[in-house]
Amino acid sequence: MGKPAKIFLFFIFFTCFLTSIHSINPICNSKTFSDPKTLRSDQITVLINGYSESRIHLLRRIAARYSSSPFVASVLILWGNPKTPPETLTQITQNLTSYFGGAPISLLLQSTDSLNSRFLPRPEITTRSIAICDDDIEIDTKSFEFAFKIWDSNRDKLIGFFPRSHDLDLSLKSWIYTVHSYKYSIMLTKLMIMKTDYLEKYSCSADGKITMLRDYVDEMKNCEDILMNFVISDEADSGPVLVEAKRLRDHGDARNEENGEMEMRNVGLSSRRREHRKRRGECIREFHKVLGRMPLRYSYGKLVNSVGEQGLCVKGGKLVFCDQQIF
């Protein structure tokens, strides 16, 4: 082989090497992560995705509620809005430190507004499980703790509260994103619990296909939750687990009265939903195409904290379930 040919091959190798380095997030090479043997199983780390300055008051309240649970080791607010003024961030941090007696609350600035950033492994995580949630979802403490206990018995599975589904449209011969009343295969990142290991599998996988799909998420600015469902279902070879909450409020749901005029919701919401489902259906098709397989698995039913009486009785002049007491 002549010298020019050797130089050309070296150039190709060096270029591929640089591309490989660029495709792996630098945090994946960190030496500061906790030893997996030291990660706690009796507590969970809560990661709240923060972006909107208009929700800061709500964010503080949600973070404080999680912090008050004895099952929570720490609350990490992942702030992903690069346009937020520094003084606003300082104010958020100062107000967060005013909560005493609970788990520590920290504000972590994302280095990018990429949706993939919420799934980065972080040295601040000291538990074997994590809760991924949005800054507009409020859940009662007992329901959250119940979900954590369910994860403890199903550590390889994804535990969640907001189910969706994939399906095969036979007329179009194409995968679609939808909602079924009796089965589900996807959990939304509005609130879900999983083992910490999946962060590394999502963000640090040496599989070039996963890298391509993370790039696709950035391109679409959508579907990071669907991709995580693909990763977990492929690893666990099973579907997610749906848990029922006693009180679970989605402040960001467009069907809330305070989120807009009735006329706007009646006219525009259905079209926005169609476009939303269309885009997420595109993601499912692309993920399936690149991976060459469909790892999503269906699950059925949901787990409840307790089973109550179905019969109705009159107590205290009110019609209630017969096992409820009126004082």
mmCIF file of C-alpha atoms in Angstrom:
data_model
loop_
_atom_site.group_PDB
_atom_site.id
_atom_site.type_symbol
_atom_site.label_atom_id
_atom_site.label_comp_id
_atom_site.label_asym_id
_atom_site.label_seq_id
_atom_site.Cartn_x
_atom_site.Cartn_y
_atom_site.Cartn_z
ATOM 1 C CA MET A 1 0.000 0.000 0.000
ATOM 2 C CA GLY A 2 1.407 3.356 -1.059
ATOM 3 C CA LYS A 3 1.948 6.300 1.265
ATOM 4 C CA PRO A 4 -0.978 8.376 -0.157
ATOM 5 C CA ALA A 5 -3.339 5.452 0.413
ATOM 6 C CA LYS A 6 -2.138 5.047 4.026
ATOM 7 C CA ILE A 7 -2.632 8.755 4.664
ATOM 8 C CA PHE A 8 -6.149 8.566 3.211
ATOM 9 C CA LEU A 9 -7.061 5.556 5.387
ATOM 10 C CA PHE A 10 -5.677 7.306 8.478
ATOM 11 C CA PHE A 11 -7.756 10.380 7.663
ATOM 12 C CA ILE A 12 -10.915 8.256 7.335
ATOM 13 C CA PHE A 13 -10.169 6.460 10.630
ATOM 14 C CA PHE A 14 -9.460 9.720 12.458
ATOM 15 C CA THR A 15 -12.653 11.309 11.101
ATOM 16 C CA CYS A 16 -14.734 8.303 12.246
ATOM 17 C CA PHE A 17 -13.038 8.446 15.644
ATOM 18 C CA LEU A 18 -13.934 12.111 16.069
ATOM 19 C CA THR A 19 -17.513 11.418 14.962
ATOM 20 C CA SER A 20 -17.788 8.613 17.519
ATOM 21 C CA ILE A 21 -16.503 10.897 20.297
ATOM 22 C CA HIS A 22 -18.929 13.631 19.274
ATOM 23 C CA SER A 23 -21.918 11.248 19.315
ATOM 24 C CA ILE A 24 -21.343 10.224 22.929
ATOM 25 C CA ASN A 25 -22.329 12.824 25.490
ATOM 26 C CA PRO A 26 -19.281 13.901 27.541
ATOM 27 C CA ILE A 27 -21.156 13.207 30.780
ATOM 28 C CA CYS A 28 -21.129 9.507 29.861
ATOM 29 C CA ASN A 29 -17.357 9.471 30.355
ATOM 30 C CA SER A 30 -17.559 10.999 33.812
ATOM 31 C CA LYS A 31 -15.617 9.365 36.646
ATOM 32 C CA THR A 32 -17.735 11.049 39.288
ATOM 33 C CA PHE A 33 -20.767 8.778 39.262
ATOM 34 C CA SER A 34 -21.648 6.963 42.424
ATOM 35 C CA ASP A 35 -20.597 3.345 42.675
ATOM 36 C CA PRO A 36 -23.661 1.269 41.632
ATOM 37 C CA LYS A 37 -23.158 -0.786 44.788
ATOM 38 C CA THR A 38 -23.738 2.307 46.917
ATOM 39 C CA LEU A 39 -26.992 3.392 45.252
ATOM 40 C CA ARG A 40 -29.918 3.281 47.651
ATOM 41 C CA SER A 41 -32.970 1.121 47.014
ATOM 42 C CA ASP A 42 -35.098 2.424 49.871
ATOM 43 C CA GLN A 43 -35.419 5.927 48.393
ATOM 44 C CA ILE A 44 -35.927 7.549 45.011
ATOM 45 C CA THR A 45 -34.527 10.609 43.230
ATOM 46 C CA VAL A 46 -37.069 12.950 41.633
ATOM 47 C CA LEU A 47 -36.115 14.747 38.402
ATOM 48 C CA ILE A 48 -38.493 17.596 37.522
ATOM 49 C CA ASN A 49 -38.241 19.061 34.063
ATOM 50 C CA GLY A 50 -38.517 22.879 34.367
ATOM 51 C CA TYR A 51 -38.796 25.328 31.488
ATOM 52 C CA SER A 52 -41.610 27.861 31.815
ATOM 53 C CA GLU A 53 -41.043 30.885 34.040
ATOM 54 C CA SER A 54 -44.816 31.231 34.395
ATOM 55 C CA ARG A 55 -44.870 27.942 36.298
ATOM 56 C CA ILE A 56 -42.171 28.791 38.830
ATOM 57 C CA HIS A 57 -44.662 29.178 41.685
ATOM 58 C CA LEU A 58 -46.226 25.819 40.822
ATOM 59 C CA LEU A 59 -42.783 24.259 40.431
ATOM 60 C CA ARG A 60 -41.793 25.302 43.954
ATOM 61 C CA ARG A 61 -44.959 23.778 45.385
ATOM 62 C CA ILE A 62 -44.505 20.507 43.517
ATOM 63 C CA ALA A 63 -40.828 20.249 44.483
ATOM 64 C CA ALA A 64 -41.664 20.887 48.133
ATOM 65 C CA ARG A 65 -44.304 18.155 48.127
ATOM 66 C CA TYR A 66 -41.885 15.593 46.754
ATOM 67 C CA SER A 67 -39.239 16.763 49.211
ATOM 68 C CA SER A 68 -41.569 16.106 52.136
ATOM 69 C CA SER A 69 -41.808 12.381 51.387
ATOM 70 C CA PRO A 70 -39.505 10.137 53.463
ATOM 71 C CA PHE A 71 -39.079 7.964 50.358
ATOM 72 C CA VAL A 72 -37.415 10.791 48.401
ATOM 73 C CA ALA A 73 -33.636 11.152 48.658
ATOM 74 C CA SER A 74 -33.414 14.388 46.650
ATOM 75 C CA VAL A 75 -35.276 16.537 44.157
ATOM 76 C CA LEU A 76 -33.383 17.735 41.084
ATOM 77 C CA ILE A 77 -34.969 20.465 38.980
ATOM 78 C CA LEU A 78 -33.586 20.247 35.444
ATOM 79 C CA TRP A 79 -33.963 23.769 34.072
ATOM 80 C CA GLY A 80 -33.917 23.633 30.279
ATOM 81 C CA ASN A 81 -34.771 27.186 29.218
ATOM 82 C CA PRO A 82 -31.543 28.920 28.097
ATOM 83 C CA LYS A 83 -33.356 32.278 27.788
ATOM 84 C CA THR A 84 -34.203 32.545 31.485
ATOM 85 C CA PRO A 85 -32.441 35.604 32.992
ATOM 86 C CA PRO A 86 -29.706 34.819 35.561
ATOM 87 C CA GLU A 87 -31.482 36.887 38.240
ATOM 88 C CA THR A 88 -34.602 34.718 37.828
ATOM 89 C CA LEU A 89 -32.553 31.560 38.242
ATOM 90 C CA THR A 90 -30.934 33.018 41.346
ATOM 91 C CA GLN A 91 -34.350 33.799 42.780
ATOM 92 C CA ILE A 92 -35.547 30.255 42.111
ATOM 93 C CA THR A 93 -32.501 28.787 43.815
ATOM 94 C CA GLN A 94 -32.844 31.031 46.877
ATOM 95 C CA ASN A 95 -36.512 30.190 47.282
ATOM 96 C CA LEU A 96 -35.860 26.471 46.951
ATOM 97 C CA THR A 97 -33.354 26.530 49.774
ATOM 98 C CA SER A 98 -36.032 27.955 52.070
ATOM 99 C CA TYR A 99 -37.665 24.531 52.502
ATOM 100 C CA PHE A 100 -36.357 22.748 55.599
ATOM 101 C CA GLY A 101 -36.982 19.335 57.055
ATOM 102 C CA GLY A 102 -37.256 17.431 53.794
ATOM 103 C CA ALA A 103 -35.063 16.031 51.067
ATOM 104 C CA PRO A 104 -32.681 18.563 49.467
ATOM 105 C CA ILE A 105 -33.902 20.416 46.372
ATOM 106 C CA SER A 106 -31.375 21.472 43.733
ATOM 107 C CA LEU A 107 -31.605 23.445 40.505
ATOM 108 C CA LEU A 108 -29.454 22.051 37.681
ATOM 109 C CA LEU A 109 -29.038 24.127 34.533
ATOM 110 C CA GLN A 110 -29.191 22.108 31.342
ATOM 111 C CA SER A 111 -26.342 22.736 28.931
ATOM 112 C CA THR A 112 -28.808 22.483 26.033
ATOM 113 C CA ASP A 113 -32.541 22.688 25.448
ATOM 114 C CA SER A 114 -32.510 19.228 23.867
ATOM 115 C CA LEU A 115 -35.325 16.990 25.131
ATOM 116 C CA ASN A 116 -32.734 14.228 25.424
ATOM 117 C CA SER A 117 -31.131 16.146 28.296
ATOM 118 C CA ARG A 118 -33.767 15.011 30.777
ATOM 119 C CA PHE A 119 -32.418 11.464 30.421
ATOM 120 C CA LEU A 120 -28.756 12.205 31.091
ATOM 121 C CA PRO A 121 -27.112 10.184 33.882
ATOM 122 C CA ARG A 122 -26.073 12.519 36.676
ATOM 123 C CA PRO A 123 -23.638 12.214 39.589
ATOM 124 C CA GLU A 124 -26.268 13.833 41.841
ATOM 125 C CA ILE A 125 -28.438 10.704 41.562
ATOM 126 C CA THR A 126 -27.754 8.441 44.543
ATOM 127 C CA THR A 127 -30.640 5.976 44.223
ATOM 128 C CA ARG A 128 -31.399 2.903 42.121
ATOM 129 C CA SER A 129 -34.647 4.426 40.905
ATOM 130 C CA ILE A 130 -35.696 7.806 39.576
ATOM 131 C CA ALA A 131 -38.977 9.596 38.982
ATOM 132 C CA ILE A 132 -39.182 11.637 35.792
ATOM 133 C CA CYS A 133 -41.897 14.294 35.947
ATOM 134 C CA ASP A 134 -43.040 17.608 34.489
ATOM 135 C CA ASP A 135 -43.379 20.909 36.310
ATOM 136 C CA ASP A 136 -47.170 20.995 35.929
ATOM 137 C CA ILE A 137 -48.108 17.604 37.385
ATOM 138 C CA GLU A 138 -49.282 17.379 41.004
ATOM 139 C CA ILE A 139 -49.799 14.031 42.710
ATOM 140 C CA ASP A 140 -50.728 13.209 46.281
ATOM 141 C CA THR A 141 -47.879 11.831 48.359
ATOM 142 C CA LYS A 142 -49.499 8.477 49.171
ATOM 143 C CA SER A 143 -50.124 7.662 45.502
ATOM 144 C CA PHE A 144 -46.539 8.549 44.616
ATOM 145 C CA GLU A 145 -45.180 6.383 47.423
ATOM 146 C CA PHE A 146 -47.461 3.542 46.314
ATOM 147 C CA ALA A 147 -46.021 3.780 42.785
ATOM 148 C CA PHE A 148 -42.493 3.653 44.217
ATOM 149 C CA LYS A 149 -43.372 0.440 46.075
ATOM 150 C CA ILE A 150 -44.760 -1.017 42.846
ATOM 151 C CA TRP A 151 -41.448 -0.252 41.135
ATOM 152 C CA ASP A 152 -39.613 -2.010 43.959
ATOM 153 C CA SER A 153 -41.468 -5.192 42.991
ATOM 154 C CA ASN A 154 -40.994 -4.616 39.229
ATOM 155 C CA ARG A 155 -37.558 -3.070 38.960
ATOM 156 C CA ASP A 156 -36.999 -3.718 35.258
ATOM 157 C CA LYS A 157 -40.334 -2.244 34.230
ATOM 158 C CA LEU A 158 -41.497 1.291 33.598
ATOM 159 C CA ILE A 159 -44.100 2.517 36.088
ATOM 160 C CA GLY A 160 -46.407 5.363 35.098
ATOM 161 C CA PHE A 161 -49.697 7.210 35.382
ATOM 162 C CA PHE A 162 -50.322 8.510 31.855
ATOM 163 C CA PRO A 163 -50.698 5.626 29.368
ATOM 164 C CA ARG A 164 -50.693 5.766 25.588
ATOM 165 C CA SER A 165 -50.332 3.120 22.911
ATOM 166 C CA HIS A 166 -48.863 2.208 19.569
ATOM 167 C CA ASP A 167 -50.940 0.320 17.041
ATOM 168 C CA LEU A 168 -50.804 -1.017 13.507
ATOM 169 C CA ASP A 169 -53.208 0.629 11.088
ATOM 170 C CA LEU A 170 -54.030 -2.253 8.767
ATOM 171 C CA SER A 171 -55.567 0.004 6.122
ATOM 172 C CA LEU A 172 -52.386 2.073 5.910
ATOM 173 C CA LYS A 173 -50.062 -0.787 6.864
ATOM 174 C CA SER A 174 -48.342 1.647 9.184
ATOM 175 C CA TRP A 175 -47.625 2.139 12.881
ATOM 176 C CA ILE A 176 -49.621 4.867 14.609
ATOM 177 C CA TYR A 177 -49.749 6.600 18.009
ATOM 178 C CA THR A 178 -53.074 6.297 19.764
ATOM 179 C CA VAL A 179 -55.016 5.698 22.979
ATOM 180 C CA HIS A 180 -56.855 2.486 23.852
ATOM 181 C CA SER A 181 -59.314 2.012 26.688
ATOM 182 C CA TYR A 182 -58.151 -1.506 27.511
ATOM 183 C CA LYS A 183 -54.444 -1.730 26.722
ATOM 184 C CA TYR A 184 -51.347 0.450 26.638
ATOM 185 C CA SER A 185 -47.674 0.209 25.667
ATOM 186 C CA ILE A 186 -46.275 3.693 26.364
ATOM 187 C CA MET A 187 -45.965 5.828 29.502
ATOM 188 C CA LEU A 188 -45.605 9.590 29.224
ATOM 189 C CA THR A 189 -42.854 11.511 30.977
ATOM 190 C CA LYS A 190 -45.498 13.620 32.693
ATOM 191 C CA LEU A 191 -44.771 11.262 35.609
ATOM 192 C CA MET A 192 -43.045 7.900 35.477
ATOM 193 C CA ILE A 193 -40.677 5.799 37.586
ATOM 194 C CA MET A 194 -37.839 3.606 36.333
ATOM 195 C CA LYS A 195 -34.480 2.261 37.369
ATOM 196 C CA THR A 196 -31.511 4.594 37.084
ATOM 197 C CA ASP A 197 -29.649 2.234 34.739
ATOM 198 C CA TYR A 198 -31.951 3.173 31.893
ATOM 199 C CA LEU A 199 -30.506 6.692 31.777
ATOM 200 C CA GLU A 200 -27.169 5.268 30.703
ATOM 201 C CA LYS A 201 -28.779 2.898 28.198
ATOM 202 C CA TYR A 202 -30.616 5.825 26.626
ATOM 203 C CA SER A 203 -27.885 8.478 26.690
ATOM 204 C CA CYS A 204 -24.649 6.517 26.551
ATOM 205 C CA SER A 205 -25.408 3.515 24.360
ATOM 206 C CA ALA A 206 -22.628 2.631 21.936
ATOM 207 C CA ASP A 207 -25.310 1.369 19.552
ATOM 208 C CA GLY A 208 -25.228 3.706 16.568
ATOM 209 C CA LYS A 209 -28.948 3.169 16.026
ATOM 210 C CA ILE A 210 -29.801 4.701 19.407
ATOM 211 C CA THR A 211 -27.552 7.648 18.568
ATOM 212 C CA MET A 212 -29.445 8.144 15.311
ATOM 213 C CA LEU A 213 -32.754 8.046 17.160
ATOM 214 C CA ARG A 214 -31.609 10.597 19.748
ATOM 215 C CA ASP A 215 -30.667 12.862 16.834
ATOM 216 C CA TYR A 216 -34.138 12.292 15.396
ATOM 217 C CA VAL A 217 -35.687 13.386 18.709
ATOM 218 C CA ASP A 218 -33.695 16.617 18.470
ATOM 219 C CA GLU A 219 -34.835 17.091 14.889
ATOM 220 C CA MET A 220 -38.500 16.529 15.757
ATOM 221 C CA LYS A 221 -38.292 18.306 19.139
ATOM 222 C CA ASN A 222 -40.600 15.560 20.325
ATOM 223 C CA CYS A 223 -40.840 11.865 21.209
ATOM 224 C CA GLU A 224 -38.055 11.504 23.782
ATOM 225 C CA ASP A 225 -40.584 9.707 25.982
ATOM 226 C CA ILE A 226 -41.488 7.260 23.206
ATOM 227 C CA LEU A 227 -37.815 6.512 22.601
ATOM 228 C CA MET A 228 -37.282 5.806 26.303
ATOM 229 C CA ASN A 229 -40.255 3.430 26.181
ATOM 230 C CA PHE A 230 -38.590 1.674 23.237
ATOM 231 C CA VAL A 231 -35.325 1.378 25.190
ATOM 232 C CA ILE A 232 -36.970 0.014 28.344
ATOM 233 C CA SER A 233 -39.354 -2.388 26.595
ATOM 234 C CA ASP A 234 -36.462 -3.742 24.536
ATOM 235 C CA GLU A 235 -34.379 -4.295 27.665
ATOM 236 C CA ALA A 236 -37.160 -5.676 29.892
ATOM 237 C CA ASP A 237 -39.032 -7.506 27.115
ATOM 238 C CA SER A 238 -42.276 -6.449 28.752
ATOM 239 C CA GLY A 239 -44.760 -3.601 28.772
ATOM 240 C CA PRO A 240 -45.077 -0.828 31.362
ATOM 241 C CA VAL A 241 -47.176 -0.860 34.538
ATOM 242 C CA LEU A 242 -50.053 1.580 34.996
ATOM 243 C CA VAL A 243 -50.717 2.789 38.546
ATOM 244 C CA GLU A 244 -53.852 4.538 39.727
ATOM 245 C CA ALA A 245 -53.488 7.770 41.686
ATOM 246 C CA LYS A 246 -55.967 9.049 44.223
ATOM 247 C CA ARG A 247 -55.314 12.690 43.314
ATOM 248 C CA LEU A 248 -53.392 13.568 40.175
ATOM 249 C CA ARG A 249 -53.722 16.968 38.533
ATOM 250 C CA ASP A 250 -52.338 17.925 35.141
ATOM 251 C CA HIS A 251 -52.160 21.732 35.129
ATOM 252 C CA GLY A 252 -50.881 21.731 31.543
ATOM 253 C CA ASP A 253 -53.799 19.810 30.058
ATOM 254 C CA ALA A 254 -55.489 21.979 27.416
ATOM 255 C CA ARG A 255 -58.871 20.835 28.704
ATOM 256 C CA ASN A 256 -58.415 22.877 31.883
ATOM 257 C CA GLU A 257 -60.769 25.847 31.997
ATOM 258 C CA GLU A 258 -58.024 28.267 32.982
ATOM 259 C CA ASN A 259 -55.812 27.378 30.010
ATOM 260 C CA GLY A 260 -57.762 29.312 27.407
ATOM 261 C CA GLU A 261 -61.069 30.470 26.045
ATOM 262 C CA MET A 262 -63.771 27.844 25.523
ATOM 263 C CA GLU A 263 -64.118 28.841 21.874
ATOM 264 C CA MET A 264 -60.413 28.342 21.223
ATOM 265 C CA ARG A 265 -60.452 24.904 22.835
ATOM 266 C CA ASN A 266 -63.555 23.793 20.953
ATOM 267 C CA VAL A 267 -62.197 24.945 17.604
ATOM 268 C CA GLY A 268 -58.494 24.307 17.829
ATOM 269 C CA LEU A 269 -57.884 21.523 20.306
ATOM 270 C CA SER A 270 -59.023 18.646 18.089
ATOM 271 C CA SER A 271 -56.821 19.788 15.203
ATOM 272 C CA ARG A 272 -53.832 20.179 17.515
ATOM 273 C CA ARG A 273 -54.424 16.679 18.832
ATOM 274 C CA ARG A 274 -54.516 15.262 15.311
ATOM 275 C CA GLU A 275 -51.253 16.978 14.437
ATOM 276 C CA HIS A 276 -49.691 15.847 17.720
ATOM 277 C CA ARG A 277 -50.661 12.216 17.156
ATOM 278 C CA LYS A 278 -49.482 12.403 13.562
ATOM 279 C CA ARG A 279 -46.023 13.600 14.550
ATOM 280 C CA ARG A 280 -45.677 11.007 17.267
ATOM 281 C CA GLY A 281 -46.835 8.325 14.860
ATOM 282 C CA GLU A 282 -44.000 9.424 12.588
ATOM 283 C CA CYS A 283 -41.610 8.897 15.494
ATOM 284 C CA ILE A 284 -42.852 5.357 16.115
ATOM 285 C CA ARG A 285 -42.450 4.501 12.440
ATOM 286 C CA GLU A 286 -38.935 5.957 12.336
ATOM 287 C CA PHE A 287 -37.878 4.180 15.528
ATOM 288 C CA HIS A 288 -39.206 0.883 14.169
ATOM 289 C CA LYS A 289 -37.497 1.451 10.820
ATOM 290 C CA VAL A 290 -34.098 2.217 12.325
ATOM 291 C CA LEU A 291 -34.183 -0.552 14.937
ATOM 292 C CA GLY A 292 -35.662 -3.088 12.528
ATOM 293 C CA ARG A 293 -38.019 -4.401 15.210
ATOM 294 C CA MET A 294 -40.926 -3.333 17.400
ATOM 295 C CA PRO A 295 -39.932 -3.707 21.082
ATOM 296 C CA LEU A 296 -43.077 -2.076 22.523
ATOM 297 C CA ARG A 297 -45.249 -4.561 24.444
ATOM 298 C CA TYR A 298 -48.873 -4.212 25.499
ATOM 299 C CA SER A 299 -49.983 -4.251 29.117
ATOM 300 C CA TYR A 300 -53.513 -4.478 30.491
ATOM 301 C CA GLY A 301 -55.226 -3.162 33.589
ATOM 302 C CA LYS A 302 -53.792 -1.033 36.369
ATOM 303 C CA LEU A 303 -52.670 -1.433 39.952
ATOM 304 C CA VAL A 304 -54.672 0.265 42.684
ATOM 305 C CA ASN A 305 -53.712 1.034 46.267
ATOM 306 C CA SER A 306 -56.867 -0.481 47.700
ATOM 307 C CA VAL A 307 -60.092 -2.083 46.584
ATOM 308 C CA GLY A 308 -63.177 -0.342 47.923
ATOM 309 C CA GLU A 309 -66.804 -1.322 48.308
ATOM 310 C CA GLN A 310 -68.912 -0.848 45.157
ATOM 311 C CA GLY A 311 -72.290 -0.747 46.912
ATOM 312 C CA LEU A 312 -73.859 2.580 47.857
ATOM 313 C CA CYS A 313 -75.391 3.375 51.248
ATOM 314 C CA VAL A 314 -76.991 6.404 52.854
ATOM 315 C CA LYS A 315 -74.801 7.768 55.654
ATOM 316 C CA GLY A 316 -75.191 11.153 57.265
ATOM 317 C CA GLY A 317 -77.840 12.041 54.731
ATOM 318 C CA LYS A 318 -75.420 11.418 51.826
ATOM 319 C CA LEU A 319 -75.166 8.616 49.298
ATOM 320 C CA VAL A 320 -71.631 7.166 49.577
ATOM 321 C CA PHE A 321 -69.796 3.889 49.117
ATOM 322 C CA CYS A 322 -70.835 1.616 51.952
ATOM 323 C CA ASP A 323 -67.330 1.235 53.372
ATOM 324 C CA GLN A 324 -66.824 4.998 53.788
ATOM 325 C CA GLN A 325 -67.378 6.511 57.195
ATOM 326 C CA ILE A 326 -69.042 9.874 57.724
ATOM 327 C CA PHE A 327 -67.985 11.798 60.808
#
